[in-house]
C-alpha cells in the first residue's frame, strides 16, 4: 500500500475521531430534583431569637475538633476555643 493510499484511508478515521471524542467526553448536567412535600422535615424553622445572630465557623483551620469553649465574663466579643 502506498503512502498516499494510507493517508486517504486515515483521513476519514481521524476526522471521525475529532468529532466523536468531544461528544463522548461531555457529561450530561446533573438533574436537580426537589424532594416531595411529604419528605421535607417540618418544625425545623429557626426561632425568632436566633435570626439576628450571624453564624460563623468555630474551630481550627485544618479540620480539627473543638473540645472546649469559654468566654470572658463581661466581654461578649472575646472567647477561646480549644
PDB file of N, CA and C in Angstrom:
ATOM      1  N   UNK A   1       0.847  -1.164   0.000  1.00  0.00           N
ATOM      2  CA  UNK A   1       0.000   0.000   0.000  1.00  0.00           C
ATOM      3  C   UNK A   1       0.901   1.238   0.000  1.00  0.00           C
ATOM      4  N   UNK A   2       0.598   2.170  -0.859  1.00  0.00           N
ATOM      5  CA  UNK A   2       1.416   3.369  -0.958  1.00  0.00           C
ATOM      6  C   UNK A   2       1.068   4.334   0.175  1.00  0.00           C
ATOM      7  N   UNK A   3       1.931   5.288   0.391  1.00  0.00           N
ATOM      8  CA  UNK A   3       1.735   6.273   1.456  1.00  0.00           C
ATOM      9  C   UNK A   3       0.505   7.128   1.161  1.00  0.00           C
ATOM     10  N   UNK A   4       0.263   7.416  -0.092  1.00  0.00           N
ATOM     11  CA  UNK A   4      -0.901   8.231  -0.466  1.00  0.00           C
ATOM     12  C   UNK A   4      -2.200   7.488  -0.153  1.00  0.00           C
ATOM     13  N   UNK A   5      -2.270   6.200  -0.463  1.00  0.00           N
ATOM     14  CA  UNK A   5      -3.469   5.410  -0.170  1.00  0.00           C
ATOM     15  C   UNK A   5      -3.676   5.290   1.341  1.00  0.00           C
ATOM     16  N   UNK A   6      -2.580   5.174   2.079  1.00  0.00           N
ATOM     17  CA  UNK A   6      -2.667   5.086   3.526  1.00  0.00           C
ATOM     18  C   UNK A   6      -3.239   6.380   4.106  1.00  0.00           C
ATOM     19  N   UNK A   7      -2.784   7.519   3.603  1.00  0.00           N
ATOM     20  CA  UNK A   7      -3.290   8.815   4.075  1.00  0.00           C
ATOM     21  C   UNK A   7      -4.766   8.986   3.732  1.00  0.00           C
ATOM     22  N   UNK A   8      -5.159   8.542   2.548  1.00  0.00           N
ATOM     23  CA  UNK A   8      -6.563   8.679   2.154  1.00  0.00           C
ATOM     24  C   UNK A   8      -7.474   7.828   3.036  1.00  0.00           C
ATOM     25  N   UNK A   9      -7.008   6.699   3.512  1.00  0.00           N
ATOM     26  CA  UNK A   9      -7.813   5.870   4.409  1.00  0.00           C
ATOM     27  C   UNK A   9      -7.787   6.407   5.839  1.00  0.00           C
ATOM     28  N   UNK A  10      -6.681   7.022   6.216  1.00  0.00           N
ATOM     29  CA  UNK A  10      -6.526   7.510   7.581  1.00  0.00           C
ATOM     30  C   UNK A  10      -7.288   8.811   7.813  1.00  0.00           C
ATOM     31  N   UNK A  11      -7.421   9.635   6.804  1.00  0.00           N
ATOM     32  CA  UNK A  11      -8.065  10.932   6.945  1.00  0.00           C
ATOM     33  C   UNK A  11      -9.510  10.843   7.443  1.00  0.00           C
ATOM     34  N   UNK A  12     -10.386   9.996   6.878  1.00  0.00           N
ATOM     35  CA  UNK A  12     -11.756   9.919   7.407  1.00  0.00           C
ATOM     36  C   UNK A  12     -11.813   9.396   8.848  1.00  0.00           C
ATOM     37  N   UNK A  13     -10.906   8.495   9.190  1.00  0.00           N
ATOM     38  CA  UNK A  13     -10.890   7.967  10.559  1.00  0.00           C
ATOM     39  C   UNK A  13     -10.514   9.068  11.540  1.00  0.00           C
ATOM     40  N   UNK A  14      -9.516   9.862  11.209  1.00  0.00           N
ATOM     41  CA  UNK A  14      -9.115  10.962  12.078  1.00  0.00           C
ATOM     42  C   UNK A  14     -10.213  12.010  12.200  1.00  0.00           C
ATOM     43  N   UNK A  15     -10.879  12.310  11.099  1.00  0.00           N
ATOM     44  CA  UNK A  15     -11.977  13.280  11.139  1.00  0.00           C
ATOM     45  C   UNK A  15     -13.104  12.778  12.037  1.00  0.00           C
ATOM     46  N   UNK A  16     -13.409  11.499  11.959  1.00  0.00           N
ATOM     47  CA  UNK A  16     -14.449  10.930  12.808  1.00  0.00           C
ATOM     48  C   UNK A  16     -14.058  11.003  14.284  1.00  0.00           C
ATOM     49  N   UNK A  17     -12.810  10.717  14.592  1.00  0.00           N
ATOM     50  CA  UNK A  17     -12.341  10.794  15.976  1.00  0.00           C
ATOM     51  C   UNK A  17     -12.407  12.222  16.515  1.00  0.00           C
ATOM     52  N   UNK A  18     -12.043  13.188  15.685  1.00  0.00           N
ATOM     53  CA  UNK A  18     -12.097  14.582  16.121  1.00  0.00           C
ATOM     54  C   UNK A  18     -13.518  15.024  16.458  1.00  0.00           C
ATOM     55  N   UNK A  19     -14.484  14.459  15.798  1.00  0.00           N
ATOM     56  CA  UNK A  19     -15.883  14.813  16.056  1.00  0.00           C
ATOM     57  C   UNK A  19     -16.449  13.991  17.221  1.00  0.00           C
ATOM     58  N   UNK A  20     -16.092  12.730  17.298  1.00  0.00           N
ATOM     59  CA  UNK A  20     -16.710  11.833  18.264  1.00  0.00           C
ATOM     60  C   UNK A  20     -16.156  11.981  19.674  1.00  0.00           C
ATOM     61  N   UNK A  21     -14.868  12.237  19.824  1.00  0.00           N
ATOM     62  CA  UNK A  21     -14.264  12.267  21.163  1.00  0.00           C
ATOM     63  C   UNK A  21     -14.869  13.362  22.040  1.00  0.00           C
ATOM     64  N   UNK A  22     -14.997  14.604  21.600  1.00  0.00           N
ATOM     65  CA  UNK A  22     -15.616  15.607  22.485  1.00  0.00           C
ATOM     66  C   UNK A  22     -17.071  15.276  22.814  1.00  0.00           C
ATOM     67  N   UNK A  23     -17.782  14.696  21.880  1.00  0.00           N
ATOM     68  CA  UNK A  23     -19.177  14.343  22.142  1.00  0.00           C
ATOM     69  C   UNK A  23     -19.278  13.227  23.182  1.00  0.00           C
ATOM     70  N   UNK A  24     -18.359  12.275  23.144  1.00  0.00           N
ATOM     71  CA  UNK A  24     -18.380  11.189  24.116  1.00  0.00           C
ATOM     72  C   UNK A  24     -17.860  11.628  25.477  1.00  0.00           C
ATOM     73  N   UNK A  25     -16.967  12.605  25.508  1.00  0.00           N
ATOM     74  CA  UNK A  25     -16.381  13.053  26.768  1.00  0.00           C
ATOM     75  C   UNK A  25     -17.313  13.975  27.543  1.00  0.00           C
ATOM     76  N   UNK A  26     -18.245  14.617  26.875  1.00  0.00           N
ATOM     77  CA  UNK A  26     -19.148  15.547  27.558  1.00  0.00           C
ATOM     78  C   UNK A  26     -20.090  14.778  28.468  1.00  0.00           C
ATOM     79  N   UNK A  27     -20.182  15.259  29.727  1.00  0.00           N
ATOM     80  CA  UNK A  27     -21.086  14.629  30.692  1.00  0.00           C
ATOM     81  C   UNK A  27     -22.387  15.426  30.731  1.00  0.00           C
ATOM     82  N   UNK A  28     -23.502  14.752  30.844  1.00  0.00           N
ATOM     83  CA  UNK A  28     -24.752  15.490  30.945  1.00  0.00           C
ATOM     84  C   UNK A  28     -24.836  16.202  32.287  1.00  0.00           C
ATOM     85  N   UNK A  29     -25.507  17.329  32.304  1.00  0.00           N
ATOM     86  CA  UNK A  29     -25.665  18.093  33.536  1.00  0.00           C
ATOM     87  C   UNK A  29     -26.520  17.300  34.523  1.00  0.00           C
ATOM     88  N   UNK A  30     -26.153  17.307  35.806  1.00  0.00           N
ATOM     89  CA  UNK A  30     -26.958  16.578  36.787  1.00  0.00           C
ATOM     90  C   UNK A  30     -28.338  17.221  36.934  1.00  0.00           C
ATOM     91  N   UNK A  31     -29.315  16.396  37.130  1.00  0.00           N
ATOM     92  CA  UNK A  31     -30.686  16.866  37.271  1.00  0.00           C
ATOM     93  C   UNK A  31     -30.969  17.067  38.748  1.00  0.00           C
ATOM     94  N   UNK A  32     -31.347  18.299  39.109  1.00  0.00           N
ATOM     95  CA  UNK A  32     -31.692  18.581  40.494  1.00  0.00           C
ATOM     96  C   UNK A  32     -33.165  18.286  40.699  1.00  0.00           C
ATOM     97  N   UNK A  33     -33.420  17.452  41.673  1.00  0.00           N
ATOM     98  CA  UNK A  33     -34.805  17.095  41.960  1.00  0.00           C
ATOM     99  C   UNK A  33     -35.168  17.549  43.357  1.00  0.00           C
ATOM    100  N   UNK A  34     -36.287  18.190  43.477  1.00  0.00           N
ATOM    101  CA  UNK A  34     -36.797  18.613  44.779  1.00  0.00           C
ATOM    102  C   UNK A  34     -37.467  17.432  45.458  1.00  0.00           C
ATOM    103  N   UNK A  35     -37.239  17.257  46.764  1.00  0.00           N
ATOM    104  CA  UNK A  35     -37.935  16.169  47.458  1.00  0.00           C
ATOM    105  C   UNK A  35     -39.428  16.464  47.521  1.00  0.00           C
ATOM    106  N   UNK A  36     -40.235  15.435  47.529  1.00  0.00           N
ATOM    107  CA  UNK A  36     -41.671  15.667  47.640  1.00  0.00           C
ATOM    108  C   UNK A  36     -42.003  16.334  48.972  1.00  0.00           C
ATOM    109  N   UNK A  37     -43.131  17.002  49.020  1.00  0.00           N
ATOM    110  CA  UNK A  37     -43.534  17.734  50.219  1.00  0.00           C
ATOM    111  C   UNK A  37     -43.587  16.825  51.447  1.00  0.00           C
ATOM    112  N   UNK A  38     -43.963  15.573  51.276  1.00  0.00           N
ATOM    113  CA  UNK A  38     -44.068  14.663  52.410  1.00  0.00           C
ATOM    114  C   UNK A  38     -42.695  14.326  52.980  1.00  0.00           C
ATOM    115  N   UNK A  39     -41.643  14.431  52.190  1.00  0.00           N
ATOM    116  CA  UNK A  39     -40.316  14.065  52.643  1.00  0.00           C
ATOM    117  C   UNK A  39     -39.592  15.225  53.329  1.00  0.00           C
ATOM    118  N   UNK A  40     -40.099  16.455  53.203  1.00  0.00           N
ATOM    119  CA  UNK A  40     -39.455  17.601  53.817  1.00  0.00           C
ATOM    120  C   UNK A  40     -39.734  17.603  55.323  1.00  0.00           C
ATOM    121  N   UNK A  41     -38.699  17.847  56.152  1.00  0.00           N
ATOM    122  CA  UNK A  41     -38.921  17.880  57.594  1.00  0.00           C
ATOM    123  C   UNK A  41     -39.748  19.101  57.991  1.00  0.00           C
ATOM    124  N   UNK A  42     -40.557  18.931  58.981  1.00  0.00           N
ATOM    125  CA  UNK A  42     -41.388  20.024  59.469  1.00  0.00           C
ATOM    126  C   UNK A  42     -40.948  20.379  60.883  1.00  0.00           C
ATOM    127  N   UNK A  43     -41.216  21.595  61.281  1.00  0.00           N
ATOM    128  CA  UNK A  43     -40.894  22.020  62.627  1.00  0.00           C
ATOM    129  C   UNK A  43     -39.429  22.356  62.838  1.00  0.00           C
ATOM    130  N   UNK A  44     -38.656  22.531  61.777  1.00  0.00           N
ATOM    131  CA  UNK A  44     -37.250  22.849  61.914  1.00  0.00           C
ATOM    132  C   UNK A  44     -36.963  24.298  61.531  1.00  0.00           C
ATOM    133  N   UNK A  45     -37.898  25.168  61.748  1.00  0.00           N
ATOM    134  CA  UNK A  45     -37.693  26.568  61.420  1.00  0.00           C
ATOM    135  C   UNK A  45     -36.845  27.232  62.498  1.00  0.00           C
ATOM    136  N   UNK A  46     -36.097  28.236  62.105  1.00  0.00           N
ATOM    137  CA  UNK A  46     -35.224  28.942  63.013  1.00  0.00           C
ATOM    138  C   UNK A  46     -36.043  29.823  63.950  1.00  0.00           C
ATOM    139  N   UNK A  47     -35.799  29.750  65.266  1.00  0.00           N
ATOM    140  CA  UNK A  47     -36.534  30.604  66.196  1.00  0.00           C
ATOM    141  C   UNK A  47     -36.230  32.081  65.942  1.00  0.00           C
ATOM    142  N   UNK A  48     -37.162  32.943  66.268  1.00  0.00           N
ATOM    143  CA  UNK A  48     -37.006  34.379  66.036  1.00  0.00           C
ATOM    144  C   UNK A  48     -35.834  34.952  66.818  1.00  0.00           C
ATOM    145  N   UNK A  49     -35.509  34.381  67.975  1.00  0.00           N
ATOM    146  CA  UNK A  49     -34.402  34.882  68.790  1.00  0.00           C
ATOM    147  C   UNK A  49     -33.046  34.673  68.104  1.00  0.00           C
ATOM    148  N   UNK A  50     -32.951  33.683  67.241  1.00  0.00           N
ATOM    149  CA  UNK A  50     -31.678  33.373  66.595  1.00  0.00           C
ATOM    150  C   UNK A  50     -31.482  34.088  65.259  1.00  0.00           C
ATOM    151  N   UNK A  51     -32.512  34.741  64.754  1.00  0.00           N
ATOM    152  CA  UNK A  51     -32.401  35.377  63.432  1.00  0.00           C
ATOM    153  C   UNK A  51     -31.353  36.488  63.388  1.00  0.00           C
ATOM    154  N   UNK A  52     -31.177  37.330  64.427  1.00  0.00           N
ATOM    155  CA  UNK A  52     -30.155  38.378  64.330  1.00  0.00           C
ATOM    156  C   UNK A  52     -28.725  37.865  64.478  1.00  0.00           C
ATOM    157  N   UNK A  53     -28.530  36.633  64.909  1.00  0.00           N
ATOM    158  CA  UNK A  53     -27.189  36.101  65.125  1.00  0.00           C
ATOM    159  C   UNK A  53     -26.589  35.668  63.792  1.00  0.00           C
ATOM    160  N   UNK A  54     -25.347  36.084  63.559  1.00  0.00           N
ATOM    161  CA  UNK A  54     -24.626  35.640  62.373  1.00  0.00           C
ATOM    162  C   UNK A  54     -23.773  34.440  62.770  1.00  0.00           C
ATOM    163  N   UNK A  55     -23.975  33.325  62.123  1.00  0.00           N
ATOM    164  CA  UNK A  55     -23.214  32.131  62.424  1.00  0.00           C
ATOM    165  C   UNK A  55     -21.895  32.165  61.674  1.00  0.00           C
ATOM    166  N   UNK A  56     -20.852  31.657  62.308  1.00  0.00           N
ATOM    167  CA  UNK A  56     -19.556  31.558  61.656  1.00  0.00           C
ATOM    168  C   UNK A  56     -18.846  30.317  62.167  1.00  0.00           C
ATOM    169  N   UNK A  57     -17.839  29.910  61.423  1.00  0.00           N
ATOM    170  CA  UNK A  57     -17.101  28.708  61.751  1.00  0.00           C
ATOM    171  C   UNK A  57     -16.258  28.921  62.995  1.00  0.00           C
ATOM    172  N   UNK A  58     -16.375  27.997  63.929  1.00  0.00           N
ATOM    173  CA  UNK A  58     -15.556  27.997  65.139  1.00  0.00           C
ATOM    174  C   UNK A  58     -14.657  26.781  65.082  1.00  0.00           C
ATOM    175  N   UNK A  59     -13.412  26.954  65.317  1.00  0.00           N
ATOM    176  CA  UNK A  59     -12.545  25.788  65.337  1.00  0.00           C
ATOM    177  C   UNK A  59     -11.268  26.028  64.572  1.00  0.00           C
ATOM    178  N   UNK A  60     -10.496  24.990  64.481  1.00  0.00           N
ATOM    179  CA  UNK A  60      -9.205  25.106  63.826  1.00  0.00           C
ATOM    180  C   UNK A  60      -9.371  25.132  62.316  1.00  0.00           C
ATOM    181  N   UNK A  61      -8.415  25.758  61.670  1.00  0.00           N
ATOM    182  CA  UNK A  61      -8.495  25.907  60.216  1.00  0.00           C
ATOM    183  C   UNK A  61      -8.141  24.623  59.491  1.00  0.00           C
ATOM    184  N   UNK A  62      -7.526  23.669  60.152  1.00  0.00           N
ATOM    185  CA  UNK A  62      -7.077  22.454  59.480  1.00  0.00           C
ATOM    186  C   UNK A  62      -7.993  21.271  59.727  1.00  0.00           C
ATOM    187  N   UNK A  63      -9.205  21.497  60.187  1.00  0.00           N
ATOM    188  CA  UNK A  63     -10.188  20.427  60.266  1.00  0.00           C
ATOM    189  C   UNK A  63     -10.213  19.676  61.583  1.00  0.00           C
ATOM    190  N   UNK A  64      -9.599  20.217  62.628  1.00  0.00           N
ATOM    191  CA  UNK A  64      -9.654  19.560  63.933  1.00  0.00           C
ATOM    192  C   UNK A  64     -11.011  19.760  64.594  1.00  0.00           C
ATOM    193  N   UNK A  65     -11.140  19.220  65.787  1.00  0.00           N
ATOM    194  CA  UNK A  65     -12.390  19.357  66.524  1.00  0.00           C
ATOM    195  C   UNK A  65     -12.192  20.263  67.728  1.00  0.00           C
ATOM    196  N   UNK A  66     -13.215  21.004  68.055  1.00  0.00           N
ATOM    197  CA  UNK A  66     -13.193  21.863  69.232  1.00  0.00           C
ATOM    198  C   UNK A  66     -13.766  21.063  70.383  1.00  0.00           C
ATOM    199  N   UNK A  67     -13.004  20.955  71.473  1.00  0.00           N
ATOM    200  CA  UNK A  67     -13.480  20.181  72.620  1.00  0.00           C
ATOM    201  C   UNK A  67     -13.939  21.077  73.758  1.00  0.00           C
ATOM    202  N   UNK A  68     -13.425  22.342  73.831  1.00  0.00           N
ATOM    203  CA  UNK A  68     -13.813  23.245  74.905  1.00  0.00           C
ATOM    204  C   UNK A  68     -13.969  24.653  74.340  1.00  0.00           C
ATOM    205  N   UNK A  69     -14.935  25.369  74.895  1.00  0.00           N
ATOM    206  CA  UNK A  69     -15.142  26.767  74.532  1.00  0.00           C
ATOM    207  C   UNK A  69     -15.420  27.542  75.812  1.00  0.00           C
ATOM    208  N   UNK A  70     -14.802  28.706  75.940  1.00  0.00           N
ATOM    209  CA  UNK A  70     -15.066  29.561  77.089  1.00  0.00           C
ATOM    210  C   UNK A  70     -15.022  31.008  76.634  1.00  0.00           C
ATOM    211  N   UNK A  71     -15.661  31.857  77.391  1.00  0.00           N
ATOM    212  CA  UNK A  71     -15.703  33.270  77.068  1.00  0.00           C
ATOM    213  C   UNK A  71     -15.158  34.095  78.210  1.00  0.00           C
ATOM    214  N   UNK A  72     -15.001  35.397  77.982  1.00  0.00           N
ATOM    215  CA  UNK A  72     -14.552  36.324  79.008  1.00  0.00           C
ATOM    216  C   UNK A  72     -15.786  36.980  79.610  1.00  0.00           C
ATOM    217  N   UNK A  73     -16.020  36.810  80.918  1.00  0.00           N
ATOM    218  CA  UNK A  73     -17.188  37.434  81.548  1.00  0.00           C
ATOM    219  C   UNK A  73     -17.149  38.954  81.358  1.00  0.00           C
ATOM    220  N   UNK A  74     -18.241  39.512  80.925  1.00  0.00           N
ATOM    221  CA  UNK A  74     -18.340  40.943  80.716  1.00  0.00           C
ATOM    222  C   UNK A  74     -17.897  41.419  79.342  1.00  0.00           C
ATOM    223  N   UNK A  75     -17.293  40.557  78.554  1.00  0.00           N
ATOM    224  CA  UNK A  75     -16.879  40.933  77.190  1.00  0.00           C
ATOM    225  C   UNK A  75     -17.414  39.874  76.221  1.00  0.00           C
ATOM    226  N   UNK A  76     -18.581  40.110  75.626  1.00  0.00           N
ATOM    227  CA  UNK A  76     -19.192  39.092  74.770  1.00  0.00           C
ATOM    228  C   UNK A  76     -18.465  38.873  73.439  1.00  0.00           C
ATOM    229  N   UNK A  77     -17.504  39.722  73.110  1.00  0.00           N
ATOM    230  CA  UNK A  77     -16.795  39.579  71.830  1.00  0.00           C
ATOM    231  C   UNK A  77     -15.525  38.752  71.924  1.00  0.00           C
ATOM    232  N   UNK A  78     -15.134  38.320  73.127  1.00  0.00           N
ATOM    233  CA  UNK A  78     -13.901  37.546  73.296  1.00  0.00           C
ATOM    234  C   UNK A  78     -14.259  36.150  73.783  1.00  0.00           C
ATOM    235  N   UNK A  79     -13.772  35.153  73.094  1.00  0.00           N
ATOM    236  CA  UNK A  79     -13.970  33.763  73.513  1.00  0.00           C
ATOM    237  C   UNK A  79     -12.771  32.953  73.052  1.00  0.00           C
ATOM    238  N   UNK A  80     -12.592  31.825  73.698  1.00  0.00           N
ATOM    239  CA  UNK A  80     -11.480  30.936  73.380  1.00  0.00           C
ATOM    240  C   UNK A  80     -12.008  29.541  73.103  1.00  0.00           C
ATOM    241  N   UNK A  81     -11.445  28.892  72.107  1.00  0.00           N
ATOM    242  CA  UNK A  81     -11.831  27.528  71.763  1.00  0.00           C
ATOM    243  C   UNK A  81     -10.569  26.685  71.737  1.00  0.00           C
ATOM    244  N   UNK A  82     -10.656  25.497  72.320  1.00  0.00           N
ATOM    245  CA  UNK A  82      -9.500  24.594  72.330  1.00  0.00           C
ATOM    246  C   UNK A  82      -9.907  23.230  71.870  1.00  0.00           C
TER     247      UNK A  82
END
